[in-house]
């Protein structure tokens, strides 16, 4: 039996035994004749679609996307390399479970942050370096196999941005640089991470070690940075260059940015980016997507390109800020109102925008009592979800109740023996508890005079609640007092600044 087929369970071993294009094709599960043609023509451009995409912060990124047989060969090889590669904890780019967000979170709340960019990261990793990697002891392939693999993974004598093999090869090549920089970080008690070509050191120490930065000027504002000899030697010996224009030292008194996120407190999107997105959506709503594209994208007036650009930004913000975020919900609603269609997740987020201040949950038998509070709240300008007003004939009760829970800022259940005996009101309460488990102060219970919360709803026993008076003469004053307290809570909620960093 052919050794290359019999040892497919360990393709790395199979490639160590390989000697020809046919052998490599066998390991990759490809037709030998077709693969031979791919290898012969991998670098002449016929197997790449080349184009540019806009960068988030301006400028263009060159993309060389492999097609047909080369794309398939790279995908198969990338899967094999992934079995061999075990990324270190400090590598945050192109690693499962890591992202630009986890990279930024690692450097939250630090006294100072140093950002260093590797110049021409993918283009600088040329054919010779890739071939050398495959011949190194890490893989142990012979020179013929290493040459074949280097031919199908490089283009224009560099790693192509768009090939599935490029990220993992880049991380492997950058390992020597990582080791040297990590050694500096450990000796100086600093934090270190690398996300693709973005390198970050950070620390809560008051001083910046001379081995890392020799000097910077001016002391405040935009400044030039002179890196320490240890950092420069690490780059030189690992055969990479520093992009001097992107080297920055940032202190806690100014806006600290790591992989595009502000990290002075918790990793978050920059307020200016959100404001800019609002301006783009306003342009689309007032002047149409075609004119908005012409204004903001510069290179095209295609509405589809504009909406893809918007959807990309919304996906980015939602990834950073998490699910059920009101800022993301409002931006998604703006996008839908401005004309974005077909993106189900955006439409779902848009539907999360809160329309009611208070959801009054009650049993039907308690309605004559609860309606008094409802009227008082509305007289104070508070928007109330109340089933009689909010659910119309023909509506799905289940959908409307869930809609009300989702779109209300506070949940006010009127707890009574009748309430606790009903299945439906209990479902409302359980849903509210589930939705607000991490958001304290969202559930504001009111209970009947003789109702025991401890016996019926132990989960709410530690929640501050109000008790409806048994004496009707005290009812008016109680309703006024409770309504005033709810108004204060609602106003405080509305006046809170969101957590977007300046």
Coordinates of C-alpha atoms in Angstrom, one line a residue:
X1 CA 0.0 0.0 0.0
X2 CA 1.2 3.5 -0.8
X3 CA 2.7 5.1 2.3
X4 CA 1.2 8.4 1.5
X5 CA -2.3 7.0 1.5
X6 CA -1.9 4.6 4.5
X7 CA -0.6 7.3 6.8
X8 CA -3.2 9.9 6.0
X9 CA -4.2 9.9 9.7
X10 CA -1.0 11.8 10.2
X11 CA -0.5 13.9 7.1
X12 CA 2.6 15.6 8.5
X13 CA 4.3 12.2 8.6
X14 CA 3.1 11.5 5.1
X15 CA 4.6 14.7 3.8
X16 CA 8.0 13.9 5.5
X17 CA 8.0 10.7 3.4
X18 CA 6.9 12.5 0.2
X19 CA 9.4 13.2 -2.6
X20 CA 7.3 14.4 -5.6
X21 CA 4.3 16.5 -6.7
X22 CA 2.4 13.2 -7.0
X23 CA 3.2 12.3 -3.4
X24 CA 2.1 15.7 -2.1
X25 CA -1.1 15.6 -4.2
X26 CA -1.8 12.2 -2.6
X27 CA -1.5 13.6 0.9
X28 CA -3.8 16.5 0.0
X29 CA -6.3 14.2 -1.6
X30 CA -6.0 15.9 -5.0
X31 CA -5.7 14.7 -8.6
X32 CA -1.9 14.5 -9.3
X33 CA -2.1 15.8 -12.9
X34 CA -4.2 18.8 -12.0
X35 CA -2.1 19.5 -8.9
X36 CA 1.0 19.4 -11.0
X37 CA -0.5 22.1 -13.3
X38 CA -1.4 24.2 -10.2
X39 CA 2.1 24.0 -8.9
X40 CA 3.6 25.0 -12.2
X41 CA 1.3 28.0 -12.6
X42 CA 0.8 29.1 -8.9
X43 CA 2.8 32.3 -9.3
X44 CA 1.8 33.6 -12.7
X45 CA -1.4 35.2 -11.5
X46 CA -3.8 32.9 -13.2
X47 CA -4.9 31.3 -9.9
X48 CA -5.5 34.6 -8.1
X49 CA -8.2 37.2 -8.2
X50 CA -6.7 40.5 -7.2
X51 CA -8.6 43.5 -5.8
X52 CA -8.6 46.1 -3.1
X53 CA -10.9 46.6 -0.1
X54 CA -11.2 49.7 2.1
X55 CA -9.6 49.6 5.5
X56 CA -11.7 50.6 8.5
X57 CA -9.5 53.6 9.3
X58 CA -9.0 54.7 5.6
X59 CA -6.8 53.5 2.8
X60 CA -6.9 50.3 0.8
X61 CA -5.9 46.7 1.5
X62 CA -4.6 44.6 -1.4
X63 CA -6.3 41.2 -1.6
X64 CA -5.0 38.3 -3.6
X65 CA -7.7 35.7 -3.4
X66 CA -6.8 32.2 -4.7
X67 CA -9.3 30.5 -7.0
X68 CA -10.1 27.0 -8.3
X69 CA -7.5 24.3 -7.8
X70 CA -5.0 26.4 -5.9
X71 CA -7.7 27.5 -3.4
X72 CA -8.6 23.9 -2.8
X73 CA -4.9 22.9 -2.3
X74 CA -4.4 25.7 0.1
X75 CA -7.5 24.8 2.1
X76 CA -6.4 21.2 2.4
X77 CA -2.9 22.3 3.5
X78 CA -4.2 24.8 5.9
X79 CA -6.2 22.1 7.7
X80 CA -3.0 19.9 8.0
X81 CA -0.9 22.8 9.3
X82 CA -3.6 23.6 11.9
X83 CA -3.3 20.1 13.3
X84 CA 0.4 20.7 13.9
X85 CA 0.3 24.3 15.1
X86 CA -0.4 25.0 18.8
X87 CA -0.5 28.8 19.2
X88 CA 0.9 30.4 22.4
X89 CA -1.4 32.4 24.7
X90 CA 0.1 35.7 23.6
X91 CA -0.8 35.1 19.9
X92 CA -4.3 36.7 19.4
X93 CA -4.6 36.9 15.7
X94 CA -5.9 34.1 13.4
X95 CA -6.4 31.8 16.4
X96 CA -9.6 30.1 17.4
X97 CA -11.2 31.7 20.5
X98 CA -9.1 34.8 20.1
X99 CA -9.9 38.1 18.3
X100 CA -9.1 41.8 18.1
X101 CA -11.4 42.0 21.1
X102 CA -9.6 39.5 23.3
X103 CA -6.4 41.2 22.4
X104 CA -7.6 44.6 23.5
X105 CA -9.2 43.2 26.7
X106 CA -5.8 41.8 27.7
X107 CA -4.4 45.4 27.9
X108 CA -7.4 47.1 29.7
X109 CA -6.7 49.7 32.5
X110 CA -2.9 50.0 32.1
X111 CA -0.8 53.0 32.9
X112 CA 0.9 53.0 29.5
X113 CA 0.6 51.1 26.3
X114 CA 3.1 50.7 23.5
X115 CA 1.9 49.8 20.0
X116 CA 4.3 48.5 17.4
X117 CA 3.4 47.5 13.9
X118 CA 5.3 45.0 11.8
X119 CA 6.1 46.6 8.4
X120 CA 4.7 44.7 5.4
X121 CA 4.0 41.7 7.5
X122 CA 2.6 39.3 4.9
X123 CA 4.6 40.7 1.9
X124 CA 7.9 40.4 3.9
X125 CA 7.4 36.7 4.4
X126 CA 8.9 35.6 1.0
X127 CA 9.3 32.3 -0.8
X128 CA 12.7 31.5 0.8
X129 CA 11.4 32.1 4.3
X130 CA 8.4 29.8 3.8
X131 CA 10.5 27.1 2.1
X132 CA 12.9 27.4 5.1
X133 CA 10.0 27.0 7.5
X134 CA 8.9 23.7 5.8
X135 CA 12.5 22.4 5.9
X136 CA 13.0 23.3 9.5
X137 CA 13.0 20.7 12.3
X138 CA 9.4 21.9 13.1
X139 CA 8.1 20.2 10.0
X140 CA 11.1 18.2 8.7
X141 CA 10.1 18.1 5.0
X142 CA 12.8 17.6 2.4
X143 CA 13.8 20.3 0.0
X144 CA 11.5 19.1 -2.9
X145 CA 8.4 19.0 -0.8
X146 CA 9.3 22.3 0.9
X147 CA 9.6 23.9 -2.5
X148 CA 6.2 22.6 -3.7
X149 CA 4.5 23.8 -0.6
X150 CA 6.2 27.2 -0.7
X151 CA 5.2 27.6 -4.4
X152 CA 1.5 27.0 -3.6
X153 CA 1.5 29.3 -0.5
X154 CA 3.3 32.4 -1.8
X155 CA 2.5 34.9 -4.6
X156 CA 4.7 37.7 -5.9
X157 CA 7.4 36.5 -3.4
X158 CA 5.2 37.0 -0.3
X159 CA 2.2 35.6 1.6
X160 CA -1.0 36.5 -0.3
X161 CA -3.6 38.3 1.8
X162 CA -6.6 36.1 1.1
X163 CA -5.1 32.7 1.2
X164 CA -6.2 30.4 4.0
X165 CA -2.6 29.2 4.5
X166 CA -1.2 32.7 5.0
X167 CA -2.3 33.4 8.6
X168 CA -0.9 30.2 10.1
X169 CA 2.3 30.4 8.2
X170 CA 2.7 34.1 9.3
X171 CA 2.2 33.1 12.9
X172 CA 4.8 30.3 12.6
X173 CA 7.3 32.6 10.9
X174 CA 6.7 35.3 13.6
X175 CA 7.4 32.8 16.4
X176 CA 11.0 33.8 16.8
X177 CA 10.1 37.4 17.0
X178 CA 7.4 36.6 19.6
X179 CA 10.0 34.6 21.7
X180 CA 12.4 37.5 21.8
X181 CA 9.8 40.1 22.6
X182 CA 8.1 37.9 25.2
X183 CA 11.5 37.5 26.9
X184 CA 11.8 41.3 27.2
X185 CA 8.3 41.5 28.5
X186 CA 8.9 38.9 31.2
X187 CA 12.2 40.4 32.3
X188 CA 10.6 43.9 32.6
X189 CA 7.3 42.6 34.0
X190 CA 5.2 43.8 31.1
X191 CA 2.2 42.4 29.3
X192 CA 2.8 41.3 25.7
X193 CA 0.5 40.2 22.8
X194 CA 0.5 40.1 19.0
X195 CA -2.5 40.3 16.8
X196 CA -1.3 39.6 13.3
X197 CA 1.1 42.6 12.7
X198 CA 0.0 44.6 15.7
X199 CA 2.3 44.2 18.7
X200 CA 1.3 45.5 22.1
X201 CA 3.2 46.0 25.4
X202 CA 1.5 47.4 28.4
X203 CA 2.1 47.9 32.1
X204 CA 0.8 49.5 35.3
X205 CA 4.4 50.5 36.2
X206 CA 5.0 54.2 36.5
X207 CA 8.2 54.0 34.5
X208 CA 8.8 52.7 30.9
X209 CA 11.9 50.5 30.7
X210 CA 14.8 51.8 28.6
X211 CA 15.1 48.4 26.9
X212 CA 11.6 49.0 25.5
X213 CA 11.7 52.7 24.8
X214 CA 14.8 54.9 24.9
X215 CA 12.8 58.2 24.6
X216 CA 9.8 60.0 23.2
X217 CA 8.8 63.5 22.5
X218 CA 6.9 65.6 23.1
X219 CA 5.6 64.5 26.5
X220 CA 2.0 65.0 25.5
X221 CA 0.0 64.7 22.3
X222 CA 1.2 63.1 19.1
X223 CA 4.8 62.1 19.6
X224 CA 7.8 60.4 18.0
X225 CA 9.1 57.3 19.8
X226 CA 12.6 55.9 19.9
X227 CA 12.4 52.2 20.6
X228 CA 15.0 50.5 22.9
X229 CA 17.9 48.5 21.6
X230 CA 16.4 45.2 22.9
X231 CA 13.3 45.7 20.8
X232 CA 15.2 46.7 17.7
X233 CA 17.6 43.8 18.0
X234 CA 14.6 41.4 18.4
X235 CA 13.1 42.7 15.1
X236 CA 16.5 42.6 13.3
X237 CA 17.3 39.0 14.3
X238 CA 13.8 37.8 13.4
X239 CA 14.1 39.5 10.0
X240 CA 11.2 41.9 10.4
X241 CA 11.0 45.7 10.3
X242 CA 9.2 48.1 12.5
X243 CA 6.7 50.4 10.9
X244 CA 8.0 53.6 12.5
X245 CA 4.9 55.6 11.5
X246 CA 2.6 53.4 13.6
X247 CA 4.8 53.2 16.8
X248 CA 2.9 54.8 19.6
X249 CA 3.2 55.2 23.4
X250 CA -0.1 56.0 25.1
X251 CA -0.7 56.9 28.7
X252 CA -3.8 56.5 30.9
X253 CA -4.5 60.2 30.7
X254 CA -5.1 60.0 27.0
X255 CA -7.1 57.8 24.7
X256 CA -5.4 54.3 24.7
X257 CA -6.1 52.2 21.7
X258 CA -5.4 48.5 21.0
X259 CA -6.4 46.8 17.8
X260 CA -8.9 49.6 17.1
X261 CA -10.6 49.6 20.5
X262 CA -10.4 52.0 23.4
X263 CA -9.0 50.2 26.5
X264 CA -8.7 52.9 29.2
X265 CA -11.5 51.2 31.1
X266 CA -13.0 48.1 29.4
X267 CA -12.4 47.4 25.7
X268 CA -14.9 49.4 23.7
X269 CA -15.5 51.1 20.4
X270 CA -14.5 54.7 20.1
X271 CA -17.4 57.2 20.5
X272 CA -16.2 59.0 17.3
X273 CA -16.7 55.8 15.2
X274 CA -20.3 55.5 16.5
X275 CA -20.9 59.2 15.7
X276 CA -19.5 58.8 12.2
X277 CA -21.7 55.8 11.6
X278 CA -24.8 57.8 12.7
X279 CA -23.8 60.5 10.2
X280 CA -23.6 57.9 7.4
X281 CA -27.0 56.5 8.2
X282 CA -28.5 60.0 8.4
X283 CA -27.1 60.7 4.9
X284 CA -28.7 57.5 3.6
X285 CA -32.0 58.3 5.1
X286 CA -32.1 61.9 3.9
X287 CA -30.3 61.7 0.5
X288 CA -30.5 58.0 -0.3
X289 CA -27.9 55.2 -0.3
X290 CA -26.5 56.1 -3.7
X291 CA -25.6 59.6 -2.6
X292 CA -24.4 58.4 0.8
X293 CA -22.1 55.9 -0.9
X294 CA -20.7 58.7 -3.2
X295 CA -20.1 60.9 -0.1
X296 CA -18.6 58.4 2.3
X297 CA -17.1 55.6 0.2
X298 CA -15.6 58.0 -2.4
X299 CA -14.8 55.3 -4.9
X300 CA -18.3 54.1 -5.7
X301 CA -22.0 55.2 -5.7
X302 CA -23.2 51.6 -5.5
X303 CA -25.9 51.3 -2.8
X304 CA -25.1 47.6 -2.3
X305 CA -21.5 48.5 -1.5
X306 CA -22.7 51.2 1.0
X307 CA -25.0 48.8 2.8
X308 CA -22.3 46.1 3.0
X309 CA -20.0 48.8 4.5
X310 CA -22.7 49.7 7.1
X311 CA -23.4 46.0 7.9
X312 CA -19.7 45.4 8.5
X313 CA -19.6 48.3 11.0
X314 CA -22.7 47.1 12.8
X315 CA -21.3 43.6 13.0
X316 CA -18.0 45.0 14.4
X317 CA -19.9 47.1 17.1
X318 CA -22.2 44.3 18.1
X319 CA -19.2 41.9 18.5
X320 CA -17.5 44.4 20.8
X321 CA -20.5 45.5 22.9
X322 CA -22.2 42.1 23.1
X323 CA -25.8 41.0 22.8
X324 CA -28.8 43.1 24.0
X325 CA -26.8 46.3 23.8
X326 CA -29.0 49.4 23.5
X327 CA -26.4 51.4 21.5
X328 CA -26.2 48.6 18.9
X329 CA -30.0 48.2 18.9
X330 CA -30.4 51.9 18.2
X331 CA -27.8 51.9 15.4
X332 CA -29.5 48.9 13.8
X333 CA -32.9 50.6 14.0
X334 CA -31.4 53.7 12.3
X335 CA -30.0 51.4 9.6
X336 CA -33.4 49.7 9.0
X337 CA -35.2 53.1 8.9
X338 CA -32.5 54.4 6.5
X339 CA -33.2 51.6 4.0
X340 CA -31.1 48.6 5.0
X341 CA -32.9 45.4 4.0
X342 CA -32.3 41.6 4.1
X343 CA -30.0 41.4 7.1
X344 CA -32.1 39.4 9.6
X345 CA -29.8 39.8 12.5
X346 CA -29.8 43.6 12.1
X347 CA -33.6 43.6 11.9
X348 CA -33.7 41.5 15.1
X349 CA -31.4 43.9 16.9
X350 CA -33.4 46.9 15.6
X351 CA -36.5 45.4 17.3
X352 CA -34.7 45.5 20.6
X353 CA -34.9 49.3 20.9
X354 CA -36.8 50.1 24.1
X355 CA -40.2 51.8 23.5
X356 CA -41.7 51.5 27.0
X357 CA -40.3 52.7 30.3
X358 CA -42.3 50.2 32.4
X359 CA -44.0 46.9 31.8
X360 CA -46.9 46.5 34.3
X361 CA -47.5 42.8 34.9
X362 CA -50.6 41.7 36.7
X363 CA -53.4 39.2 36.9
X364 CA -56.7 40.2 35.3
X365 CA -58.4 40.1 38.6
X366 CA -56.0 42.8 39.9
X367 CA -56.5 45.1 37.0
X368 CA -58.8 47.6 38.8
X369 CA -56.1 48.1 41.4
X370 CA -53.1 48.2 39.0
X371 CA -54.8 50.6 36.6
X372 CA -54.6 53.3 39.3
X373 CA -50.8 53.1 39.2
X374 CA -50.8 53.0 35.4
X375 CA -52.8 56.2 35.1
X376 CA -50.6 58.0 37.6
X377 CA -47.4 56.9 35.8
X378 CA -48.8 58.1 32.4
X379 CA -49.7 61.4 34.0
X380 CA -46.0 61.8 34.8
X381 CA -45.1 61.1 31.2
X382 CA -43.9 57.5 31.7
X383 CA -44.6 55.1 28.8
X384 CA -46.3 52.0 30.1
X385 CA -46.8 48.6 28.5
X386 CA -50.3 47.6 29.8
X387 CA -52.1 44.7 28.1
X388 CA -55.4 46.5 27.5
X389 CA -53.7 49.3 25.6
X390 CA -50.7 47.4 24.1
X391 CA -52.3 44.2 22.8
X392 CA -54.9 44.7 20.1
X393 CA -57.6 42.3 18.8
X394 CA -56.0 39.8 16.5
X395 CA -52.5 40.2 17.9
X396 CA -50.6 37.1 19.1
X397 CA -50.6 37.4 22.9
X398 CA -47.4 35.4 23.3
X399 CA -45.6 37.6 20.8
X400 CA -46.9 40.8 22.2
X401 CA -46.0 40.0 25.8
X402 CA -42.4 38.9 24.8
X403 CA -42.2 42.1 22.7
X404 CA -43.3 44.2 25.7
X405 CA -40.8 42.5 28.0
X406 CA -37.9 43.0 25.5
X407 CA -38.8 46.6 24.8
X408 CA -39.4 47.8 28.4
X409 CA -36.7 49.3 30.5
X410 CA -38.3 48.2 33.8
X411 CA -40.5 45.3 34.9
X412 CA -43.1 46.0 37.6
X413 CA -45.0 42.9 38.7
X414 CA -48.0 43.3 41.0
X415 CA -47.6 40.1 43.1
X416 CA -50.7 38.6 44.7
X417 CA -52.2 35.2 45.4
X418 CA -54.1 35.5 42.1
X419 CA -50.9 36.4 40.3
X420 CA -48.9 33.4 41.7
X421 CA -51.7 31.0 40.9
X422 CA -51.7 31.9 37.2
X423 CA -49.4 30.2 34.7
X424 CA -49.2 33.2 32.4
X425 CA -48.1 35.9 34.8
X426 CA -45.5 33.5 36.2
X427 CA -44.1 33.1 32.7
X428 CA -43.9 36.8 32.4
X429 CA -42.0 37.1 35.7
X430 CA -39.6 34.2 34.9
X431 CA -38.9 35.8 31.5
X432 CA -38.2 39.1 33.1
X433 CA -35.8 37.5 35.7
X434 CA -34.0 35.6 32.9
X435 CA -33.6 38.7 30.8
X436 CA -32.4 40.9 33.7
X437 CA -30.3 38.4 35.7
X438 CA -27.2 40.5 35.0
X439 CA -28.9 43.9 35.2
X440 CA -29.7 44.7 38.8
X441 CA -32.5 47.1 39.6
X442 CA -34.6 46.3 36.5
X443 CA -37.4 44.4 38.4
X444 CA -39.4 46.6 40.7
X445 CA -42.0 44.4 42.5
X446 CA -45.1 45.6 44.2
X447 CA -47.0 43.1 46.3
X448 CA -50.5 42.8 47.8
X449 CA -50.8 43.7 51.5
X450 CA -50.7 40.1 52.8
X451 CA -48.7 38.4 50.1
X452 CA -45.5 36.6 51.0
X453 CA -42.7 37.0 48.5
X454 CA -40.4 34.6 50.5
X455 CA -42.9 31.8 50.2
X456 CA -43.9 32.3 46.6
X457 CA -40.9 33.9 44.8
X458 CA -37.7 33.2 46.8
X459 CA -35.6 34.5 43.9
X460 CA -37.1 38.0 44.5
X461 CA -36.8 37.8 48.3
X462 CA -33.6 40.0 48.3
X463 CA -35.1 42.5 45.9
X464 CA -36.4 45.7 47.5
X465 CA -40.2 45.8 47.0
X466 CA -43.2 47.9 47.8
X467 CA -46.3 46.6 49.6
X468 CA -49.7 47.9 48.5
X469 CA -51.6 49.3 51.6
X470 CA -54.6 47.3 52.9
X471 CA -56.3 50.5 54.0
X472 CA -58.0 52.1 51.0
X473 CA -57.5 55.5 52.6
X474 CA -53.8 55.2 52.2
X475 CA -54.0 54.1 48.6
X476 CA -53.8 57.5 46.8
X477 CA -50.7 58.6 48.8
X478 CA -49.1 55.2 48.1
X479 CA -49.7 55.4 44.4
X480 CA -48.3 58.9 44.2
X481 CA -45.2 57.9 46.2
X482 CA -44.5 54.8 44.1
X483 CA -45.1 56.6 40.8
X484 CA -42.7 59.4 41.9
X485 CA -40.1 56.8 42.8
X486 CA -40.5 55.0 39.4
X487 CA -40.2 58.4 37.6
X488 CA -37.0 59.1 39.4
X489 CA -35.5 55.7 38.5
X490 CA -36.6 56.1 34.8
X491 CA -35.1 59.6 34.6
X492 CA -31.9 58.4 36.2
X493 CA -31.7 55.6 33.6
X494 CA -32.3 58.0 30.7
X495 CA -29.7 60.4 32.0
X496 CA -27.0 57.8 32.3
X497 CA -24.2 58.4 29.8
X498 CA -23.5 55.3 27.7
X499 CA -20.1 53.7 28.2
X500 CA -18.7 54.7 24.9
X501 CA -15.2 56.2 25.5
X502 CA -14.3 59.6 24.4

